[in-house]
Structure formats: C-alpha cells, structure tokens
PDB file of C-alpha atoms in Angstrom:
ATOM      1  CA  MET A   1     108.003  60.729  75.459  1.00 45.00           C
ATOM      2  CA  ARG A   2     107.517  57.251  77.488  1.00 52.00           C
ATOM      3  CA  LYS A   3     109.980  58.153  80.710  1.00 56.00           C
ATOM      4  CA  ASP A   4     110.507  55.041  82.284  1.00 69.00           C
ATOM      5  CA  THR A   5     110.389  54.713  86.357  1.00 75.00           C
ATOM      6  CA  THR A   6     114.628  54.601  87.274  1.00 77.00           C
ATOM      7  CA  SER A   7     114.445  57.961  84.262  1.00 73.00           C
ATOM      8  CA  THR A   8     112.087  59.963  86.838  1.00 70.00           C
ATOM      9  CA  ILE A   9     114.137  58.561  90.087  1.00 76.00           C
ATOM     10  CA  LYS A  10     116.968  60.009  88.870  1.00 76.00           C
ATOM     11  CA  ARG A  11     115.805  63.366  87.572  1.00 74.00           C
ATOM     12  CA  ALA A  12     114.015  64.159  90.981  1.00 74.00           C
ATOM     13  CA  GLU A  13     117.034  63.460  92.667  1.00 77.00           C
ATOM     14  CA  ARG A  14     118.330  66.334  90.593  1.00 86.00           C
ATOM     15  CA  PHE A  15     115.721  68.319  89.722  1.00 86.00           C
ATOM     16  CA  GLN A  16     116.785  71.797  91.867  1.00 87.00           C
ATOM     17  CA  ILE A  17     119.538  71.018  89.488  1.00 91.00           C
ATOM     18  CA  ILE A  18     116.885  70.936  86.261  1.00 92.00           C
ATOM     19  CA  LEU A  19     115.123  73.578  88.240  1.00 92.00           C
ATOM     20  CA  ILE A  20     117.929  76.161  87.469  1.00 94.00           C
ATOM     21  CA  GLY A  21     118.827  75.322  84.636  1.00 95.00           C
ATOM     22  CA  GLU A  22     115.289  76.222  83.577  1.00 95.00           C
ATOM     23  CA  GLY A  23     115.198  79.610  85.347  1.00 95.00           C
ATOM     24  CA  ILE A  24     118.466  80.797  83.629  1.00 96.00           C
ATOM     25  CA  LEU A  25     116.631  79.333  79.826  1.00 97.00           C
ATOM     26  CA  VAL A  26     113.488  81.089  80.840  1.00 97.00           C
ATOM     27  CA  GLY A  27     115.111  84.644  82.219  1.00 97.00           C
ATOM     28  CA  GLY A  28     117.153  84.627  79.610  1.00 97.00           C
ATOM     29  CA  ILE A  29     114.439  84.464  76.700  1.00 97.00           C
ATOM     30  CA  GLY A  30     111.583  86.242  78.463  1.00 96.00           C
ATOM     31  CA  GLY A  31     113.742  88.905  80.048  1.00 96.00           C
ATOM     32  CA  LEU A  32     114.740  89.235  75.957  1.00 97.00           C
ATOM     33  CA  VAL A  33     111.242  89.729  74.879  1.00 97.00           C
ATOM     34  CA  VAL A  34     110.342  92.064  77.990  1.00 96.00           C
ATOM     35  CA  LEU A  35     113.335  94.216  77.218  1.00 95.00           C
ATOM     36  CA  LEU A  36     112.182  94.987  73.198  1.00 96.00           C
ATOM     37  CA  TYR A  37     108.445  95.658  74.603  1.00 96.00           C
ATOM     38  CA  ARG A  38     109.572  98.088  76.723  1.00 94.00           C
ATOM     39  CA  MET A  39     112.084  99.738  74.190  1.00 94.00           C
ATOM     40  CA  CYS A  40     109.115  99.479  71.345  1.00 95.00           C
ATOM     41  CA  LEU A  41     107.416 101.428  74.468  1.00 94.00           C
ATOM     42  CA  GLU A  42     109.147 103.425  74.881  1.00 93.00           C
ATOM     43  CA  TYR A  43     109.870 104.375  71.178  1.00 95.00           C
ATOM     44  CA  ALA A  44     106.358 104.260  70.651  1.00 95.00           C
ATOM     45  CA  GLY A  45     106.532 106.846  74.183  1.00 93.00           C
ATOM     46  CA  LYS A  46     108.992 109.283  72.057  1.00 95.00           C
ATOM     47  CA  TRP A  47     106.207 108.452  68.235  1.00 96.00           C
ATOM     48  CA  LEU A  48     103.304 110.230  69.903  1.00 96.00           C
ATOM     49  CA  ASN A  49     105.375 113.407  71.256  1.00 95.00           C
ATOM     50  CA  MET A  50     106.859 113.974  68.071  1.00 96.00           C
ATOM     51  CA  ILE A  51     103.283 113.124  66.246  1.00 96.00           C
ATOM     52  CA  LEU A  52     101.715 115.241  67.616  1.00 96.00           C
ATOM     53  CA  GLU A  53     103.171 117.904  67.255  1.00 95.00           C
ATOM     54  CA  TYR A  54     103.386 118.053  64.305  1.00 95.00           C
ATOM     55  CA  ALA A  55      99.588 117.360  63.458  1.00 95.00           C
ATOM     56  CA  ARG A  56      99.138 120.988  65.732  1.00 94.00           C
ATOM     57  CA  GLN A  57     100.429 123.205  63.250  1.00 93.00           C
ATOM     58  CA  SER A  58      96.531 122.018  60.945  1.00 94.00           C
ATOM     59  CA  PRO A  59      93.271 120.874  61.812  1.00 94.00           C
ATOM     60  CA  ILE A  60      93.769 118.393  57.911  1.00 96.00           C
ATOM     61  CA  ARG A  61      96.375 116.552  59.586  1.00 95.00           C
ATOM     62  CA  ILE A  62      94.827 116.415  63.621  1.00 96.00           C
ATOM     63  CA  ALA A  63      91.915 115.359  61.163  1.00 96.00           C
ATOM     64  CA  ALA A  64      94.236 112.485  59.517  1.00 96.00           C
ATOM     65  CA  TRP A  65      95.911 111.531  63.249  1.00 96.00           C
ATOM     66  CA  PHE A  66      91.990 110.814  64.323  1.00 96.00           C
ATOM     67  CA  LEU A  67      91.819 108.584  61.150  1.00 97.00           C
ATOM     68  CA  ILE A  68      94.719 106.557  62.369  1.00 97.00           C
ATOM     69  CA  LEU A  69      93.953 106.171  65.462  1.00 97.00           C
ATOM     70  CA  ILE A  70      89.863 104.961  64.741  1.00 97.00           C
ATOM     71  CA  ALA A  71      92.329 102.242  62.290  1.00 97.00           C
ATOM     72  CA  MET A  72      94.822 101.986  65.468  1.00 97.00           C
ATOM     73  CA  ALA A  73      91.196 101.244  67.397  1.00 96.00           C
ATOM     74  CA  TRP A  74      90.385  99.293  64.435  1.00 97.00           C
ATOM     75  CA  LEU A  75      93.212  96.592  64.669  1.00 97.00           C
ATOM     76  CA  VAL A  76      93.202  96.299  69.225  1.00 96.00           C
ATOM     77  CA  GLY A  77      89.532  95.885  68.914  1.00 96.00           C
ATOM     78  CA  LYS A  78      90.421  92.650  66.442  1.00 97.00           C
ATOM     79  CA  LEU A  79      93.428  91.982  68.904  1.00 97.00           C
ATOM     80  CA  VAL A  80      91.903  91.327  71.059  1.00 96.00           C
ATOM     81  CA  ASN A  81      89.303  89.152  68.950  1.00 96.00           C
ATOM     82  CA  TYR A  82      91.697  86.806  68.262  1.00 96.00           C
ATOM     83  CA  GLU A  83      93.251  86.332  71.538  1.00 96.00           C
ATOM     84  CA  PRO A  84      91.145  87.453  74.499  1.00 96.00           C
ATOM     85  CA  MET A  85      93.560  86.404  76.609  1.00 96.00           C
ATOM     86  CA  ILE A  86      95.199  89.702  76.435  1.00 95.00           C
ATOM     87  CA  SER A  87      93.224  92.162  77.737  1.00 92.00           C
ATOM     88  CA  GLY A  88      93.224  93.847  81.190  1.00 88.00           C
ATOM     89  CA  SER A  89      96.837  93.742  82.521  1.00 90.00           C
ATOM     90  CA  GLY A  90      97.191  89.495  82.274  1.00 93.00           C
ATOM     91  CA  ILE A  91      98.211  89.194  85.855  1.00 94.00           C
ATOM     92  CA  PRO A  92      94.910  88.005  86.080  1.00 94.00           C
ATOM     93  CA  GLN A  93      94.454  85.981  83.506  1.00 95.00           C
ATOM     94  CA  LEU A  94      98.430  84.142  85.001  1.00 95.00           C
ATOM     95  CA  GLU A  95      96.601  83.770  88.333  1.00 94.00           C
ATOM     96  CA  GLY A  96      93.289  81.958  87.231  1.00 95.00           C
ATOM     97  CA  GLU A  97      96.139  80.188  84.386  1.00 95.00           C
ATOM     98  CA  MET A  98      98.147  79.188  87.902  1.00 94.00           C
ATOM     99  CA  VAL A  99      95.363  77.621  89.748  1.00 92.00           C
ATOM    100  CA  GLY A 100      93.618  75.110  86.845  1.00 91.00           C
ATOM    101  CA  LYS A 101      90.421  77.905  85.744  1.00 93.00           C
ATOM    102  CA  LEU A 102      92.424  78.881  82.581  1.00 93.00           C
ATOM    103  CA  GLU A 103      94.256  78.112  79.442  1.00 94.00           C
ATOM    104  CA  GLN A 104      96.017  80.396  77.872  1.00 96.00           C
ATOM    105  CA  LYS A 105      97.049  80.124  74.758  1.00 95.00           C
ATOM    106  CA  TRP A 106     100.565  81.115  75.066  1.00 96.00           C
ATOM    107  CA  TRP A 107     101.721  81.211  70.880  1.00 96.00           C
ATOM    108  CA  LYS A 108      98.473  83.657  70.225  1.00 96.00           C
ATOM    109  CA  VAL A 109      99.017  85.587  73.587  1.00 97.00           C
ATOM    110  CA  LEU A 110     102.847  86.522  73.201  1.00 97.00           C
ATOM    111  CA  PRO A 111     102.597  88.870  69.440  1.00 96.00           C
ATOM    112  CA  ALA A 112      99.067  89.761  69.864  1.00 97.00           C
ATOM    113  CA  LYS A 113     100.202  91.393  73.349  1.00 96.00           C
ATOM    114  CA  PHE A 114     102.775  93.070  72.521  1.00 96.00           C
ATOM    115  CA  ALA A 115     101.241  94.081  68.790  1.00 96.00           C
ATOM    116  CA  GLY A 116      98.010  95.273  70.446  1.00 96.00           C
ATOM    117  CA  GLY A 117     100.253  97.594  73.755  1.00 95.00           C
ATOM    118  CA  PHE A 118     102.161  99.339  70.940  1.00 96.00           C
ATOM    119  CA  LEU A 119      99.704 100.432  69.631  1.00 96.00           C
ATOM    120  CA  CYS A 120      97.502 101.536  72.425  1.00 95.00           C
ATOM    121  CA  LEU A 121     100.036 103.350  73.716  1.00 94.00           C
ATOM    122  CA  LEU A 122     101.298 104.605  69.584  1.00 95.00           C
ATOM    123  CA  GLY A 123      97.726 105.965  70.076  1.00 95.00           C
ATOM    124  CA  GLY A 124      97.701 107.902  73.655  1.00 93.00           C
ATOM    125  CA  LEU A 125      96.046 105.341  76.053  1.00 91.00           C
ATOM    126  CA  ALA A 126      97.293 105.053  79.489  1.00 84.00           C
ATOM    127  CA  LEU A 127      99.704 101.668  79.806  1.00 82.00           C
ATOM    128  CA  GLY A 128     101.328 100.062  82.650  1.00 83.00           C
ATOM    129  CA  ARG A 129     104.373  97.941  81.126  1.00 88.00           C
ATOM    130  CA  GLU A 130     103.745  95.867  84.937  1.00 91.00           C
ATOM    131  CA  GLY A 131     100.946  93.518  84.364  1.00 93.00           C
ATOM    132  CA  PRO A 132     102.002  93.159  80.223  1.00 95.00           C
ATOM    133  CA  SER A 133     105.762  92.335  81.350  1.00 96.00           C
ATOM    134  CA  ILE A 134     105.168  89.711  83.545  1.00 96.00           C
ATOM    135  CA  GLN A 135     102.249  87.926  81.066  1.00 97.00           C
ATOM    136  CA  LEU A 136     104.252  88.329  78.585  1.00 97.00           C
ATOM    137  CA  GLY A 137     107.391  86.367  80.747  1.00 97.00           C
ATOM    138  CA  ALA A 138     105.170  83.688  81.980  1.00 97.00           C
ATOM    139  CA  MET A 139     103.789  82.124  78.538  1.00 97.00           C
ATOM    140  CA  VAL A 140     107.303  82.214  77.195  1.00 97.00           C
ATOM    141  CA  GLY A 141     107.798  80.637  80.715  1.00 96.00           C
ATOM    142  CA  LYS A 142     105.367  77.628  79.779  1.00 97.00           C
ATOM    143  CA  GLY A 143     106.604  77.813  76.041  1.00 97.00           C
ATOM    144  CA  ILE A 144     109.389  76.722  77.090  1.00 97.00           C
ATOM    145  CA  SER A 145     107.549  74.530  79.867  1.00 96.00           C
ATOM    146  CA  ARG A 146     105.460  72.989  76.187  1.00 95.00           C
ATOM    147  CA  GLY A 147     108.717  72.898  74.192  1.00 95.00           C
ATOM    148  CA  MET A 148     109.728  69.761  76.795  1.00 93.00           C
ATOM    149  CA  ASP A 149     107.347  67.408  77.727  1.00 90.00           C
ATOM    150  CA  ARG A 150     107.336  69.262  81.115  1.00 91.00           C
ATOM    151  CA  GLY A 151     104.403  68.849  83.343  1.00 89.00           C
ATOM    152  CA  LYS A 152     102.062  70.491  84.842  1.00 91.00           C
ATOM    153  CA  THR A 153     103.390  70.686  88.569  1.00 89.00           C
ATOM    154  CA  GLU A 154     106.351  71.765  86.321  1.00 92.00           C
ATOM    155  CA  GLU A 155     105.506  74.414  84.522  1.00 94.00           C
ATOM    156  CA  ARG A 156     104.037  75.904  86.996  1.00 94.00           C
ATOM    157  CA  PHE A 157     107.318  76.515  87.898  1.00 94.00           C
ATOM    158  CA  LEU A 158     108.049  78.682  84.689  1.00 96.00           C
ATOM    159  CA  LEU A 159     105.562  79.820  84.357  1.00 96.00           C
ATOM    160  CA  THR A 160     106.502  81.351  87.929  1.00 96.00           C
ATOM    161  CA  CYS A 161     110.217  81.885  86.462  1.00 96.00           C
ATOM    162  CA  GLY A 162     108.566  84.135  83.885  1.00 96.00           C
ATOM    163  CA  ALA A 163     106.575  85.823  85.453  1.00 96.00           C
ATOM    164  CA  SER A 164     109.548  86.922  87.608  1.00 96.00           C
ATOM    165  CA  ALA A 165     111.731  87.897  85.086  1.00 97.00           C
ATOM    166  CA  GLY A 166     108.932  90.266  83.277  1.00 96.00           C
ATOM    167  CA  LEU A 167     108.684  92.557  86.421  1.00 95.00           C
ATOM    168  CA  SER A 168     112.808  92.211  87.193  1.00 95.00           C
ATOM    169  CA  ALA A 169     112.668  93.331  82.957  1.00 94.00           C
ATOM    170  CA  ALA A 170     110.215  95.558  83.342  1.00 93.00           C
ATOM    171  CA  PHE A 171     111.754  97.910  85.551  1.00 91.00           C
ATOM    172  CA  HIS A 172     115.670  96.297  87.211  1.00 89.00           C
ATOM    173  CA  ALA A 173     113.911  94.687  89.987  1.00 90.00           C
ATOM    174  CA  PRO A 174     114.635  91.615  90.601  1.00 93.00           C
ATOM    175  CA  LEU A 175     113.984  91.297  94.187  1.00 94.00           C
ATOM    176  CA  ALA A 176     110.284  92.786  93.474  1.00 93.00           C
ATOM    177  CA  GLY A 177     110.422  90.348  90.778  1.00 94.00           C
ATOM    178  CA  VAL A 178     110.995  87.387  92.836  1.00 95.00           C
ATOM    179  CA  MET A 179     108.217  88.132  95.591  1.00 94.00           C
ATOM    180  CA  PHE A 180     105.429  89.168  93.350  1.00 94.00           C
ATOM    181  CA  SER A 181     105.482  85.374  92.210  1.00 93.00           C
ATOM    182  CA  LEU A 182     106.077  83.971  95.399  1.00 92.00           C
ATOM    183  CA  GLU A 183     103.616  85.824  97.082  1.00 92.00           C
ATOM    184  CA  GLU A 184     100.929  86.713  93.865  1.00 91.00           C
ATOM    185  CA  VAL A 185     101.369  84.002  91.477  1.00 91.00           C
ATOM    186  CA  HIS A 186     103.191  80.569  92.673  1.00 90.00           C
ATOM    187  CA  LYS A 187     101.343  81.070  96.658  1.00 87.00           C
ATOM    188  CA  ASN A 188     103.354  79.290  97.808  1.00 85.00           C
ATOM    189  CA  PHE A 189     106.629  78.736  98.995  1.00 85.00           C
ATOM    190  CA  SER A 190     109.055  75.738  98.682  1.00 86.00           C
ATOM    191  CA  VAL A 191     113.194  75.790  98.464  1.00 87.00           C
ATOM    192  CA  SER A 192     113.022  74.513  94.654  1.00 86.00           C
ATOM    193  CA  VAL A 193     110.484  77.770  93.636  1.00 91.00           C
ATOM    194  CA  LEU A 194     112.801  79.975  95.528  1.00 93.00           C
ATOM    195  CA  LEU A 195     115.566  78.925  93.178  1.00 92.00           C
ATOM    196  CA  SER A 196     114.086  79.063  90.817  1.00 94.00           C
ATOM    197  CA  VAL A 197     112.676  82.030  90.612  1.00 96.00           C
ATOM    198  CA  MET A 198     116.136  83.689  91.835  1.00 96.00           C
ATOM    199  CA  THR A 199     117.945  82.527  88.798  1.00 96.00           C
ATOM    200  CA  ALA A 200     114.975  83.323  86.069  1.00 97.00           C
ATOM    201  CA  SER A 201     114.569  87.462  87.168  1.00 96.00           C
ATOM    202  CA  LEU A 202     118.465  87.442  88.050  1.00 96.00           C
ATOM    203  CA  THR A 203     119.659  86.098  84.169  1.00 97.00           C
ATOM    204  CA  ALA A 204     116.348  88.807  83.023  1.00 96.00           C
ATOM    205  CA  ASP A 205     117.677  91.567  85.320  1.00 95.00           C
ATOM    206  CA  PHE A 206     120.843  91.219  83.774  1.00 95.00           C
ATOM    207  CA  LEU A 207     120.077  91.803  79.954  1.00 94.00           C
ATOM    208  CA  SER A 208     117.970  94.511  80.556  1.00 92.00           C
ATOM    209  CA  SER A 209     120.615  95.536  82.713  1.00 92.00           C
ATOM    210  CA  THR A 210     123.870  94.539  79.670  1.00 93.00           C
ATOM    211  CA  VAL A 211     120.917  96.976  76.930  1.00 92.00           C
ATOM    212  CA  LEU A 212     119.941 100.161  79.169  1.00 88.00           C
ATOM    213  CA  GLY A 213     122.708 100.612  81.609  1.00 86.00           C
ATOM    214  CA  ILE A 214     121.242 100.553  85.592  1.00 80.00           C
ATOM    215  CA  ASP A 215     119.484 103.920  85.660  1.00 78.00           C
ATOM    216  CA  SER A 216     116.555 103.439  87.409  1.00 73.00           C
ATOM    217  CA  VAL A 217     112.936 103.553  86.166  1.00 71.00           C
ATOM    218  CA  PHE A 218     110.936 106.504  88.496  1.00 70.00           C
ATOM    219  CA  GLN A 219     114.012 109.105  88.443  1.00 70.00           C
ATOM    220  CA  PHE A 220     112.221 112.309  90.099  1.00 70.00           C
ATOM    221  CA  ASP A 221     114.408 114.846  92.089  1.00 74.00           C
ATOM    222  CA  ILE A 222     112.724 116.695  95.170  1.00 73.00           C
ATOM    223  CA  VAL A 223     113.861 120.334  94.588  1.00 75.00           C
ATOM    224  CA  LYS A 224     112.090 122.084  97.576  1.00 76.00           C
ATOM    225  CA  ALA A 225     112.004 120.974 101.313  1.00 70.00           C
ATOM    226  CA  LEU A 226     109.475 118.864 102.631  1.00 64.00           C
TER     227      LEU A 226
END
C-alpha cells in the first residue's frame, strides 16, 4: 500500500504512541502464546513422570516406551528439517535477524518450535524455557509486523517487544524482559523502544499473572544456616 508524504509525517509525529499500542498488541498475543507454551511444558513434565512410573513396572512397558521415544525423535527430526531455525535456543537466530543476517519464517517457526519443545520435554530431554519463549514472542512480533505492513525499522521494534514479552511471560519477570531485550536483542536504546518494550513486557506479565498467579517460578527454602 502506497503512503503519501503527509500521512508519513503525521505518523512520525505520533510514532511513540503508535509503538505503545503495538507493544500492547504484541505483549498480549505474544504473552498468550508463551503462556500456552509454558503450560504445555509443565504438563509434559508431569506426564513424563507418570509414564516413567507406569513403564518401570514391566520390561515390556519399558521396551514400548523406548519405541515411542524413537518415534518422537523421528518427529522432532522432521520438524527441524521442516524449519531449521527452531534448532537450539532460538536467541542466536533472533540476534542474526536483528542484524540482517538471517530471515526467519514466523509462520513456520511458531508451530514447529512449540511442538518440538513439547515433544523434547515429554521425551525427558533437558529443555529450558528462556530461549524458546524469547523466539516465540519475537516471531509473534514479526507476524504482527508483516500483517500490518510495517517497515524494517519498525519490525525490529516489534521483534524486540516480542522477545521482551516472551521472557516476561515465561518467568514473571517484566524488568528482566525489558533489560534483556534492550541489551541483548536490540543493542540500542531510545525512548521509543523503551516505551514499547516496557508496554509489551508488562502486558505479557499481567496475562501470565492473571492465569497462573504471582508465585515465583523458582521456589526454594534455605533450611540450614549457611
């Protein structure tokens, strides 16, 4: 869609307000996606314990579980072949895209990363939620940017917003999401990016806290004197 000079100037005058609105949108959708991903990982961990408890009672069940693991490994391999950008944590891929070295297909990364993470954790592999949540949130931001026909500069803002929202929703850590996305992802600072990133992070944290409560993710007690 062609944009004349007058509309471009008017948009530039209210660019910060537009970014705040887009931050709320990215934070809401990205936070919801990461929240669902987080819940799926929690269920995968619980189901894995139940499966192992059931399988250990019989050698036949153990053999059957190994066959299922092989099938799951085959599925994960197919997902990586379908979209190679889902391998690893996802943060290097995002950083590569921010500097213009990589191009991720958001509509492929989102479902493949989601399904791959669930299958890996269900299979008993060690899997953190930080990198995948950041990549998922960023891909939501990219999808919104492409859907609204934004330019490359504004798309980088929305990628940063999505990364911040992903980390915030994953750990109930809105401030950490802001600091990480500015320092590690965007690698630049301005009032515009700060406002949009803070808006996205707080929106995602609000959704996560509303659904899962405000308890901290990592809980431990010091029962003896240090």
